[in-house]
XYZ file of C-alpha atoms in Angstrom:
701
model
C 0.000 0.000 0.000
C 1.342 3.425 -0.897
C 0.547 6.844 0.471
C 1.784 10.263 -0.569
C 5.266 11.419 0.373
C 5.296 13.745 3.333
C 7.041 17.038 2.849
C 9.979 17.175 5.261
C 10.573 20.565 6.805
C 13.203 22.434 8.706
C 13.633 20.462 11.544
C 14.084 16.435 12.714
C 13.060 21.068 35.597
C 9.449 20.970 35.617
C 4.003 22.413 42.073
C 3.179 19.525 44.100
C 0.611 16.892 44.049
C -3.136 17.191 43.960
C -3.386 19.241 47.147
C -1.243 22.036 45.701
C -3.029 21.730 42.377
C -6.354 22.633 43.997
C -4.778 25.845 45.212
C -3.316 26.582 41.778
C -6.524 25.833 39.963
C -8.431 28.562 41.777
C -5.734 31.146 42.447
C -3.550 31.770 39.422
C -3.525 35.561 39.523
C 0.224 35.433 38.889
C 2.222 38.423 37.781
C 0.555 41.405 36.121
C 3.232 43.263 34.208
C 2.558 45.509 31.250
C 4.738 44.683 28.250
C 4.945 45.095 24.528
C 2.691 42.771 22.580
C 4.470 39.695 21.197
C 3.051 40.519 17.808
C 4.227 43.316 15.576
C 1.996 46.359 15.237
C 1.233 45.324 11.656
C 0.122 41.803 12.534
C -3.400 40.863 11.569
C -5.854 40.297 14.399
C -8.569 38.050 13.045
C -11.186 36.681 15.366
C -9.801 33.470 16.854
C -11.543 30.196 16.211
C -14.206 29.346 18.753
C -12.895 27.422 21.738
C -13.895 23.793 21.817
C -16.000 23.217 24.945
C -15.070 20.263 27.090
C -18.618 18.975 26.611
C -17.896 18.417 22.921
C -14.944 16.155 23.583
C -15.295 14.846 27.146
C -12.866 12.061 26.343
C -10.034 14.597 26.182
C -10.264 15.701 29.814
C -11.066 12.226 31.068
C -8.343 10.727 28.926
C -5.709 13.150 30.155
C -6.719 12.661 33.785
C -6.462 8.922 33.330
C -3.212 9.154 31.387
C -1.423 11.059 34.137
C -3.549 9.803 37.067
C -4.520 13.375 37.963
C -4.911 16.958 36.724
C -3.078 18.201 33.661
C -2.384 21.390 31.739
C -1.374 21.757 28.102
C -0.221 24.517 25.799
C 0.219 24.472 22.031
C 0.105 26.629 18.924
C -2.869 26.480 16.584
C -1.637 27.412 13.125
C -3.264 28.559 9.896
C -0.811 27.058 7.409
C -0.287 23.290 7.337
C 3.130 23.730 5.720
C 4.318 26.311 8.276
C 5.216 23.796 10.962
C 7.455 26.270 12.778
C 4.923 29.126 12.599
C 7.481 31.385 10.970
C 4.869 33.188 8.894
C 2.872 34.736 11.736
C 0.143 32.146 11.332
C -0.413 30.937 14.910
C -2.282 31.526 18.151
C -1.520 30.242 21.618
C -4.002 27.700 22.995
C -4.269 26.054 26.422
C -6.263 23.378 28.216
C -6.731 22.894 31.975
C -8.485 19.657 32.871
C -9.814 21.192 36.104
C -11.195 24.634 35.178
C -14.120 23.535 32.999
C -13.270 26.045 30.256
C -12.145 23.540 27.667
C -9.602 24.363 25.008
C -9.279 28.125 24.770
C -7.253 30.746 22.974
C -4.882 32.345 25.471
C -3.380 35.068 23.259
C -5.610 36.101 20.369
C -3.076 37.935 18.219
C -1.949 35.920 15.243
C 1.855 35.859 15.169
C 4.891 33.588 15.162
C 4.565 31.750 18.463
C 7.258 29.069 18.688
C 7.905 26.263 21.154
C 5.595 27.249 24.066
C 6.654 25.557 27.312
C 5.015 25.262 30.716
C 7.008 26.286 33.771
C 7.926 23.505 36.218
C 5.023 24.469 38.512
C 2.535 24.724 35.647
C 1.676 28.364 36.398
C 3.406 30.145 33.522
C 4.116 29.695 29.823
C 7.362 30.666 28.076
C 7.468 30.991 24.286
C 9.537 32.533 21.497
C 8.141 35.099 19.086
C 10.022 34.530 15.833
C 8.778 37.816 14.402
C 10.317 39.802 17.238
C 13.215 37.358 17.720
C 12.524 37.455 21.456
C 11.365 35.286 24.359
C 8.177 36.083 26.291
C 6.405 34.744 29.380
C 2.721 34.839 30.304
C 0.689 33.447 33.180
C -1.495 30.446 32.415
C -4.618 32.608 32.793
C -3.343 35.007 30.100
C -2.220 37.814 32.401
C 1.284 39.125 33.000
C 2.559 39.047 29.420
C 6.168 40.258 29.403
C 9.326 40.115 27.351
C 12.231 38.262 28.943
C 15.075 38.663 26.463
C 16.071 38.247 22.823
C 16.842 34.825 21.373
C 15.131 31.442 21.084
C 13.930 29.703 24.273
C 14.673 25.996 24.500
C 13.763 24.956 28.059
C 12.465 26.071 31.455
C 14.250 24.478 34.415
C 13.874 24.608 38.202
C 17.113 24.705 40.229
C 16.817 22.273 43.153
C 19.594 24.089 45.025
C 18.387 27.701 44.844
C 14.699 27.072 43.978
C 15.006 29.579 41.128
C 13.352 28.886 37.778
C 15.576 29.518 34.769
C 14.742 30.005 31.110
C 17.374 28.691 28.674
C 17.806 30.771 25.528
C 20.021 30.456 22.475
C 21.333 33.853 21.436
C 21.239 35.228 17.906
C 18.667 34.844 15.172
C 18.959 31.558 13.297
C 22.486 31.279 14.639
C 23.429 27.736 15.629
C 26.714 29.080 16.970
C 24.976 31.459 19.357
C 25.744 30.899 23.041
C 23.106 29.248 25.214
C 22.461 31.485 28.201
C 19.864 31.405 30.934
C 17.827 34.099 32.658
C 15.740 33.986 35.828
C 12.038 33.714 35.071
C 11.209 36.077 37.956
C 14.109 38.451 37.211
C 15.283 38.180 33.570
C 18.053 40.713 34.155
C 19.925 37.948 35.974
C 21.686 35.941 33.259
C 24.443 33.339 33.015
C 26.250 31.768 30.060
C 25.707 28.001 29.958
C 27.130 26.607 26.711
C 29.181 27.682 23.717
C 31.487 24.717 23.231
C 29.728 23.535 20.055
C 26.970 24.804 17.743
C 23.485 23.686 18.755
C 20.133 22.912 17.176
C 19.045 24.102 13.768
C 18.650 27.659 12.490
C 14.874 27.684 13.085
C 14.820 25.948 16.455
C 16.816 25.380 19.622
C 16.420 22.009 21.337
C 18.729 22.445 24.366
C 16.804 20.605 27.137
C 18.116 20.086 30.661
C 18.396 16.968 32.755
C 16.662 17.107 36.151
C 19.844 18.054 37.988
C 20.767 20.638 35.335
C 24.274 19.328 34.716
C 23.482 17.733 31.358
C 21.491 18.719 28.288
C 20.383 17.020 25.098
C 20.567 18.806 21.748
C 21.952 18.445 18.248
C 25.567 19.653 18.078
C 24.541 20.820 15.521
C 21.922 18.971 13.477
C 21.905 16.135 12.589
C 24.254 14.870 15.326
C 22.351 14.258 18.560
C 24.305 14.261 21.798
C 24.090 14.420 25.580
C 26.224 17.300 26.823
C 28.143 17.417 30.074
C 27.835 21.146 30.646
C 30.668 21.564 33.151
C 33.128 19.645 30.955
C 32.100 21.418 27.769
C 31.808 18.092 25.965
C 29.104 15.733 24.799
C 28.527 12.070 24.084
C 27.163 11.279 20.630
C 23.801 9.464 20.634
C 23.060 9.231 16.923
C 21.764 11.149 13.908
C 18.320 12.730 13.938
C 16.319 15.707 15.144
C 13.886 16.825 17.886
C 15.877 15.374 20.810
C 14.398 15.302 24.313
C 15.432 14.139 27.772
C 13.334 12.590 30.536
C 12.409 14.888 33.453
C 13.535 12.336 36.058
C 17.033 11.142 36.978
C 17.214 8.438 34.313
C 18.965 10.474 31.587
C 16.804 8.651 29.026
C 16.916 10.561 25.764
C 15.034 10.300 22.514
C 15.378 11.718 19.035
C 13.438 11.470 15.782
C 14.618 9.199 13.008
C 14.786 10.503 9.446
C 11.388 8.971 8.680
C 9.664 11.163 11.324
C 7.503 8.209 12.292
C 9.587 6.845 15.171
C 11.977 7.855 17.921
C 15.189 6.241 19.035
C 15.136 5.935 22.825
C 18.579 5.866 24.407
C 19.209 4.767 27.991
C 22.809 5.756 28.827
C 22.910 3.837 32.112
C 21.404 0.623 30.806
C 23.460 1.167 27.628
C 20.509 0.239 25.435
C 18.731 1.852 22.503
C 15.421 0.951 20.890
C 13.197 2.339 18.169
C 9.607 3.201 19.164
C 6.834 4.094 16.721
C 5.220 7.506 17.132
C 2.384 6.835 14.683
C 0.323 4.102 16.359
C -2.680 6.414 16.825
C -5.763 5.075 15.026
C -6.901 6.697 11.802
C -3.839 8.674 10.748
C -3.958 9.772 7.125
C -0.158 9.564 6.920
C 2.294 7.609 9.130
C 4.283 10.641 10.257
C 4.561 12.799 13.386
C 6.270 16.014 14.475
C 6.961 18.339 17.441
C 7.744 15.634 20.041
C 8.357 16.932 23.577
C 8.786 15.108 26.867
C 6.380 16.437 29.514
C 7.198 16.785 33.205
C 5.937 13.210 33.595
C 8.712 10.624 33.020
C 6.469 8.456 30.847
C 4.379 11.016 28.937
C 5.220 13.031 25.826
C 3.291 15.129 23.316
C 3.460 15.021 19.510
C 1.512 16.332 16.551
C 0.392 13.922 13.837
C 0.292 13.462 10.956
C 3.063 15.843 9.950
C 2.062 18.867 7.883
C -1.460 17.776 6.936
C -4.868 19.516 7.174
C -5.859 16.919 9.782
C -2.784 17.435 11.989
C -3.816 17.175 15.656
C -2.132 17.211 19.076
C -1.677 13.962 20.989
C -0.336 12.910 24.367
C 1.087 9.420 24.732
C 2.401 7.324 27.604
C 5.278 4.850 27.423
C 4.791 1.410 28.909
C 6.712 0.758 32.136
C 9.633 -0.770 30.234
C 9.810 2.033 27.646
C 9.378 -0.309 24.706
C 6.282 1.283 23.111
C 3.608 3.939 23.496
C 1.000 2.155 25.584
C -1.854 4.629 25.036
C -2.577 7.798 23.092
C -5.001 10.587 23.995
C -6.066 12.857 21.162
C -6.228 16.456 22.426
C -7.612 18.427 19.496
C -10.413 17.783 17.013
C -10.380 20.967 14.932
C -8.940 19.883 11.560
C -6.377 22.696 11.732
C -2.604 22.779 11.941
C -1.504 22.107 15.502
C 2.150 22.921 16.184
C 4.503 22.282 19.082
C 2.833 21.294 22.362
C 3.842 20.836 25.991
C 2.093 19.159 28.914
C 2.268 19.457 32.700
C 0.883 16.774 34.993
C 0.260 17.119 38.718
C 1.684 13.629 39.153
C 4.840 14.459 37.192
C 8.204 15.673 38.431
C 7.578 18.723 40.616
C 9.860 21.524 41.851
C 10.315 19.989 45.299
C 13.708 19.399 46.860
C 14.768 15.829 47.422
C 17.687 14.362 49.330
C 19.405 12.952 46.255
C 18.527 14.151 42.790
C 21.231 12.266 40.978
C 22.723 9.176 42.542
C 24.525 7.797 39.497
C 27.510 9.431 37.894
C 27.556 10.033 34.159
C 30.475 8.931 32.080
C 32.935 11.711 31.396
C 32.943 13.205 27.920
C 36.666 13.880 28.172
C 38.998 11.555 26.233
C 41.127 9.136 28.227
C 44.208 10.523 26.540
C 44.911 13.942 25.057
C 46.895 14.215 21.824
C 49.257 17.217 22.065
C 49.230 19.402 18.991
C 46.041 17.932 17.522
C 44.281 20.682 15.529
C 41.777 18.772 13.378
C 39.933 15.499 13.773
C 37.283 13.722 11.732
C 37.115 10.114 12.833
C 33.747 9.589 11.145
C 30.322 11.169 10.869
C 29.052 9.491 14.066
C 31.921 10.588 16.353
C 31.971 13.885 18.264
C 35.335 14.689 16.616
C 36.293 16.646 19.697
C 39.611 18.261 20.529
C 39.936 18.825 24.270
C 42.191 21.509 25.653
C 44.574 19.785 28.103
C 44.926 23.058 30.022
C 41.181 23.343 30.641
C 40.572 26.023 28.036
C 38.014 25.953 25.246
C 37.275 22.590 23.656
C 36.628 22.404 19.921
C 34.386 20.137 17.887
C 35.572 19.734 14.322
C 32.950 19.519 11.630
C 33.100 18.348 8.036
C 30.151 17.934 5.700
C 29.553 15.367 2.970
C 28.805 17.176 -0.284
C 27.708 16.112 -3.748
C 27.391 12.352 -4.167
C 29.281 11.613 -0.934
C 27.349 9.524 1.622
C 28.217 7.819 4.921
C 29.286 4.183 4.684
C 28.451 1.323 7.051
C 31.073 2.565 9.537
C 29.970 6.223 9.211
C 33.062 7.104 7.215
C 32.939 9.055 3.958
C 31.940 6.990 0.916
C 33.145 9.123 -1.980
C 32.184 8.864 -5.615
C 31.540 12.253 -7.206
C 31.477 14.253 -4.001
C 33.708 15.346 -1.170
C 34.099 15.676 2.575
C 34.561 19.397 3.256
C 35.778 20.802 6.566
C 33.851 23.868 7.729
C 35.495 27.289 7.825
C 36.075 27.365 11.580
C 37.694 23.920 11.729
C 39.780 24.611 8.618
C 41.071 27.966 9.854
C 42.015 26.602 13.269
C 43.943 23.693 11.761
C 45.740 25.282 8.834
C 46.651 28.515 10.607
C 48.198 26.480 13.416
C 50.282 24.414 10.971
C 51.307 27.506 9.034
C 52.383 29.233 12.230
C 54.457 26.276 13.375
C 55.835 25.535 9.881
C 55.223 21.841 10.579
C 52.415 19.307 10.410
C 51.349 15.671 10.556
C 48.415 14.528 8.421
C 46.878 11.102 9.033
C 43.995 9.369 7.274
C 42.686 5.906 6.424
C 41.708 5.165 2.823
C 40.316 2.281 0.813
C 40.130 2.865 -2.921
C 37.120 1.786 -4.978
C 39.462 0.647 -7.732
C 43.197 0.391 -8.322
C 43.492 -0.164 -12.066
C 45.694 1.890 -14.352
C 42.824 4.308 -15.068
C 42.057 4.964 -11.391
C 42.754 8.531 -10.362
C 41.502 11.337 -8.148
C 42.378 13.646 -5.268
C 42.077 12.326 -1.726
C 43.291 15.432 0.122
C 43.451 19.047 -1.025
C 44.697 22.102 0.850
C 44.140 25.027 -1.473
C 42.451 28.315 -2.135
C 39.299 28.182 -4.225
C 40.166 27.482 -7.855
C 43.915 27.554 -7.212
C 46.512 24.828 -7.528
C 46.640 23.006 -4.174
C 49.420 23.966 -1.772
C 49.368 20.302 -0.831
C 47.441 17.400 -2.315
C 47.344 13.629 -2.050
C 46.299 11.942 -5.289
C 45.740 8.423 -6.545
C 47.307 7.565 -9.902
C 46.653 3.983 -10.858
C 47.422 1.699 -7.911
C 49.550 4.221 -5.977
C 49.240 7.430 -3.970
C 51.394 10.529 -4.454
C 51.756 13.699 -2.416
C 52.317 16.966 -4.295
C 53.701 20.031 -2.499
C 54.071 23.626 -3.640
C 57.478 24.694 -2.346
C 58.505 28.043 -0.891
C 60.634 28.758 -3.984
C 57.691 28.367 -6.368
C 58.426 24.837 -7.501
C 56.357 21.654 -7.342
C 57.593 18.527 -5.562
C 56.085 15.021 -5.930
C 56.656 12.110 -3.553
C 55.366 8.586 -4.097
C 53.605 7.253 -0.998
C 53.040 3.608 -1.944
C 50.283 1.276 -3.096
C 46.680 1.777 -2.033
C 44.316 -1.180 -1.605
C 40.747 -1.688 -2.806
C 40.304 -4.731 -0.540
C 41.018 -3.221 2.871
C 41.776 0.170 4.422
C 45.298 1.528 4.625
C 46.467 4.046 7.195
C 48.613 6.881 5.827
C 50.624 9.509 7.665
C 52.547 12.489 6.276
C 54.976 14.165 8.689
C 56.813 17.403 7.956
C 59.353 19.487 9.931
C 62.585 21.301 9.214
C 62.712 20.619 5.483
C 61.986 16.892 5.683
C 58.716 15.261 4.527
C 58.178 11.660 5.646
C 55.511 9.210 4.520
C 54.279 6.353 6.739
C 52.110 3.451 5.576
C 50.391 1.378 8.272
C 52.748 2.694 10.934
C 55.996 2.164 9.059
C 57.971 4.824 7.212
C 57.918 4.154 3.482
C 60.018 7.028 2.174
C 61.075 10.643 2.742
C 62.103 13.701 0.753
C 63.772 17.038 1.343
C 61.243 19.785 0.637
C 60.134 23.139 2.056
C 56.382 23.706 1.615
C 54.954 27.133 0.902
C 52.974 27.694 4.124
C 51.938 31.313 3.491
C 48.722 30.387 1.635
C 47.654 27.744 4.160
C 46.028 30.248 6.527
C 43.494 31.238 3.838
C 43.046 27.837 2.202
C 40.229 25.314 2.304
C 40.461 21.728 3.511
C 38.779 19.166 1.299
C 38.840 15.388 1.038
C 37.771 13.571 -2.133
C 38.337 16.225 -4.821
C 40.042 19.522 -5.622
C 38.638 22.800 -4.267
C 36.562 23.327 -7.422
C 35.168 19.783 -7.342
C 37.403 18.471 -10.126
C 39.486 15.301 -9.875
C 36.917 13.376 -7.800
C 38.250 10.294 -6.042
C 36.308 7.094 -5.510
C 36.753 5.246 -2.260
C 36.267 5.493 1.506
C 37.957 7.814 3.996
C 37.899 8.111 7.780
C 40.275 8.461 10.729
C 41.478 11.904 9.615
C 43.713 13.832 12.028
C 45.989 16.849 11.607
C 48.653 17.889 14.109
C 50.576 21.150 14.190
C 53.773 19.261 15.005
C 55.759 16.318 13.619
C 54.832 12.952 15.102
C 57.661 10.676 16.171
C 58.009 7.160 14.692
C 56.663 5.681 17.944
C 53.559 7.886 17.680
C 53.081 6.875 14.057
C 53.072 3.223 15.106
C 50.602 3.940 17.937
C 48.320 5.792 15.551
C 48.240 2.811 13.211
C 47.619 0.379 16.079
C 44.613 2.458 17.125
C 43.198 2.488 13.600
C 43.810 -1.218 13.107
C 41.868 -1.836 16.305
C 38.918 0.052 14.851
C 39.084 -1.986 11.638
C 39.127 -5.248 13.599
C 35.741 -4.398 15.126
C 34.092 -4.080 11.723
C 32.029 -6.873 10.247
C 31.206 -6.614 6.573
C 27.423 -6.709 5.987
C 26.027 -9.803 4.303
C 25.581 -8.999 0.637
C 22.795 -10.229 -1.598
C 22.463 -10.007 -5.386
C 19.045 -10.542 -6.905
C 17.189 -10.056 -10.148
C 13.949 -8.310 -9.212
C 10.860 -6.624 -10.626
C 9.671 -3.264 -9.308
C 6.200 -3.568 -7.740
C 5.714 -0.099 -6.270
C 7.759 2.766 -4.948
C 7.320 5.734 -2.637
C 6.804 9.147 -4.143
C 10.106 10.851 -4.892
C 10.602 14.051 -2.883
C 11.174 17.446 -4.449
C 14.826 18.456 -3.869
C 13.740 22.100 -3.548
C 11.471 21.289 -0.596
C 13.636 19.124 1.637
C 16.018 21.740 3.120
C 18.036 21.558 5.297
C 18.449 18.011 4.023
C 20.617 17.697 0.914
C 20.175 13.982 0.390
C 17.290 11.532 0.662
C 16.501 7.839 0.374
C 13.411 6.348 -1.242
C 11.727 3.020 -0.469
C 10.585 0.624 -3.195
C 8.952 -2.793 -3.122
C 10.518 -5.436 -5.380
C 9.452 -8.935 -6.327
C 12.422 -11.278 -6.406
C 12.631 -13.294 -9.614
C 16.004 -14.919 -9.019
C 18.696 -14.920 -6.311
C 22.061 -14.570 -8.047
C 24.261 -14.509 -4.937
C 23.445 -15.066 -1.273
C 20.421 -16.547 0.487
C 16.889 -15.149 0.633
C 13.644 -16.880 1.604
C 11.259 -13.988 1.029
C 9.802 -13.351 -2.411
C 9.274 -9.621 -1.881
C 11.469 -7.050 -0.201
C 11.735 -3.326 0.450
C 14.841 -1.650 -0.928
C 16.197 1.731 0.125
C 18.315 3.642 -2.347
C 19.509 7.208 -2.787
C 17.223 9.410 -4.853
C 18.687 12.837 -3.968
C 22.363 13.622 -3.413
C 23.846 17.091 -3.126
C 20.315 18.542 -3.456
C 20.043 17.026 -6.937
C 17.946 14.073 -8.133
C 20.168 11.139 -9.030
C 17.743 8.854 -10.832
C 14.789 8.760 -13.172
C 11.740 7.197 -11.502
C 11.269 3.639 -12.751
C 7.853 2.260 -13.603
C 6.299 -0.829 -11.990
C 7.354 -3.884 -13.934
C 10.907 -2.640 -14.435
C 13.503 -5.410 -14.104
C 16.815 -4.692 -12.394
C 19.750 -6.490 -10.849
C 20.061 -5.286 -7.255
C 23.048 -5.580 -4.945
C 21.713 -5.050 -1.435
C 22.612 -5.429 2.241
C 20.313 -5.701 5.310
C 19.257 -2.280 6.573
C 20.094 -3.250 10.168
C 23.753 -3.389 9.100
C 23.606 0.284 8.096
C 22.992 2.239 11.295
C 24.492 5.299 9.600
C 21.227 5.721 7.663
C 19.080 6.139 10.785
C 18.952 9.929 10.653
C 18.710 10.229 6.877
C 15.605 11.654 5.244
C 13.526 8.831 3.874
C 10.523 8.758 1.551
C 8.700 5.978 3.323
C 5.233 5.445 1.913
C 5.522 1.661 2.030
C 3.309 0.604 4.904
C 3.916 -3.161 4.868
C 5.942 -3.643 8.044
C 6.301 -7.377 7.440
C 8.647 -7.115 4.477
C 12.424 -7.271 5.065
C 14.240 -4.002 4.334
C 17.530 -3.761 2.443
C 19.893 -0.979 1.377
C 21.073 -0.881 -2.231
C 24.853 -0.737 -2.412
C 26.160 1.937 -4.755
């Protein structure tokens, strides 16, 4: 069965029990502070939709009370544009529901504007939200009084400090700036601010995810998208959890985290202490017109979260769901809205959830440190693979750095999250490049290490593996494959060009290479042993303004085919002992790899998901599509099933890479089980195939 392809969009501490709730329910006068309206003076003010009386949908109140075993409050944004899932176009209004006040679902703030990510305070009395039009954070009491501006930026969380009993609002600074610092301000006194995080970029341009653990020492976010991680705030580091979007963390002491997969129909739930991960469907509500969801957020209850579903459709509604006790599935859903309009975001507060009450021990178990066991002196660039944090820790306790490189063009991650290069490249970002090359230029020395496995080694094989050069200029340094061998080419300080053979490259297994330069001597190591050396003096002057690219020249010419990972650059020469240790480390990584079982079949296309429009998938630049194939003949390997689902790339580098085939098309497919390709978990996926019983494979390029 096929459905239509969903349009992907930008973006992937918490008052006591019932006794206190009764007081809150009848006495929420709160703060009354005059402030500027969150909407611009030019914003339209249409009459809001009529509130939906509780009497119309009694199951909502009863369902929520049963779900959380007590009173509940919710806040969300009701939008006017089903495609504006982040309410950037001033299309939303703020809505609330209190299960105890008898008012039903009601519009809290009538002005139509860009309300983003509304969140309930830990005691349930106030709401914090971001106005994208004003690029500022506001707070309002749950009864609609006390509207006030807190500060500029994008609010990501509201957290109660168990030590001081202050409530803090966490805000990312800057407009659409993932590199903006995360600071916090007091909810009762926003002039009191503190910087919390600036070690790595966070979130996505249109949203900040930064959500605190109960004790406030850790936070989950993307660093930046699509890499999800759990940050140790005091250390300035984070542990990588996977690839995805919309991460969240449980409000209790468990440190359970979740994040959306690229299909937007499931979350990956990570339990750092139990060291387990599992995938849980977010689309098991009955009657969905499309198996997709959006806007997931963990409530103050350890087992309850909110989502909207289906994603970006006229019938998008708000739901609350509860995990089973073992966190293996959503045990029950409660549908909150029945208005056939575009619900966005959503947050819930339950009287039985985690409350701002001091306890004797908030966090009994110690998290693993994010610091490396050993520090590599002189390391200025690192890209182990796409999954790793690629962190460089300052041994003196200064600022840590997280190196970032992006796969461009036809480059994709391989089964070990390395760079699989064909007609693309791995490109280091400007900050990482500048830090590395300026350091090497200043020291007039370097060591460059990488692991490579060529796609082919015949006489016609060629391409550039490493390029340090200005845009469109001849590289100051390059590593190239010519036939079965690698060569390094260096522009010298006297204007000449020097070539040095490095040795044979393999297409059967990875090889670890190391170039070391200091004091006029360039040495080449292969798998920990020095192969050869040459007297040369590189021209370092241009390095400080050059780019760092792996897999082609700076202009995209001379593309290389093969796999790269384990890239490190030092601003000093490594000694022979260090070269051997570096190889031993890489060889240890290779030994842990198990090649996926490969299957070759002749198959007939039965049906395929709708191909996405490359112009509408930003910030994604690549996408996979699912197809159903009927197996006619197994050419290599073993397969019992007669039908299978195959995932293959349909968009790479923001460009379509295939012409849609028609049902009945015959093709020889070389595939591997999808479970052997964890690197694809966060990739955008056109997944209209609803038959969950069929085995799923990935087509090898």
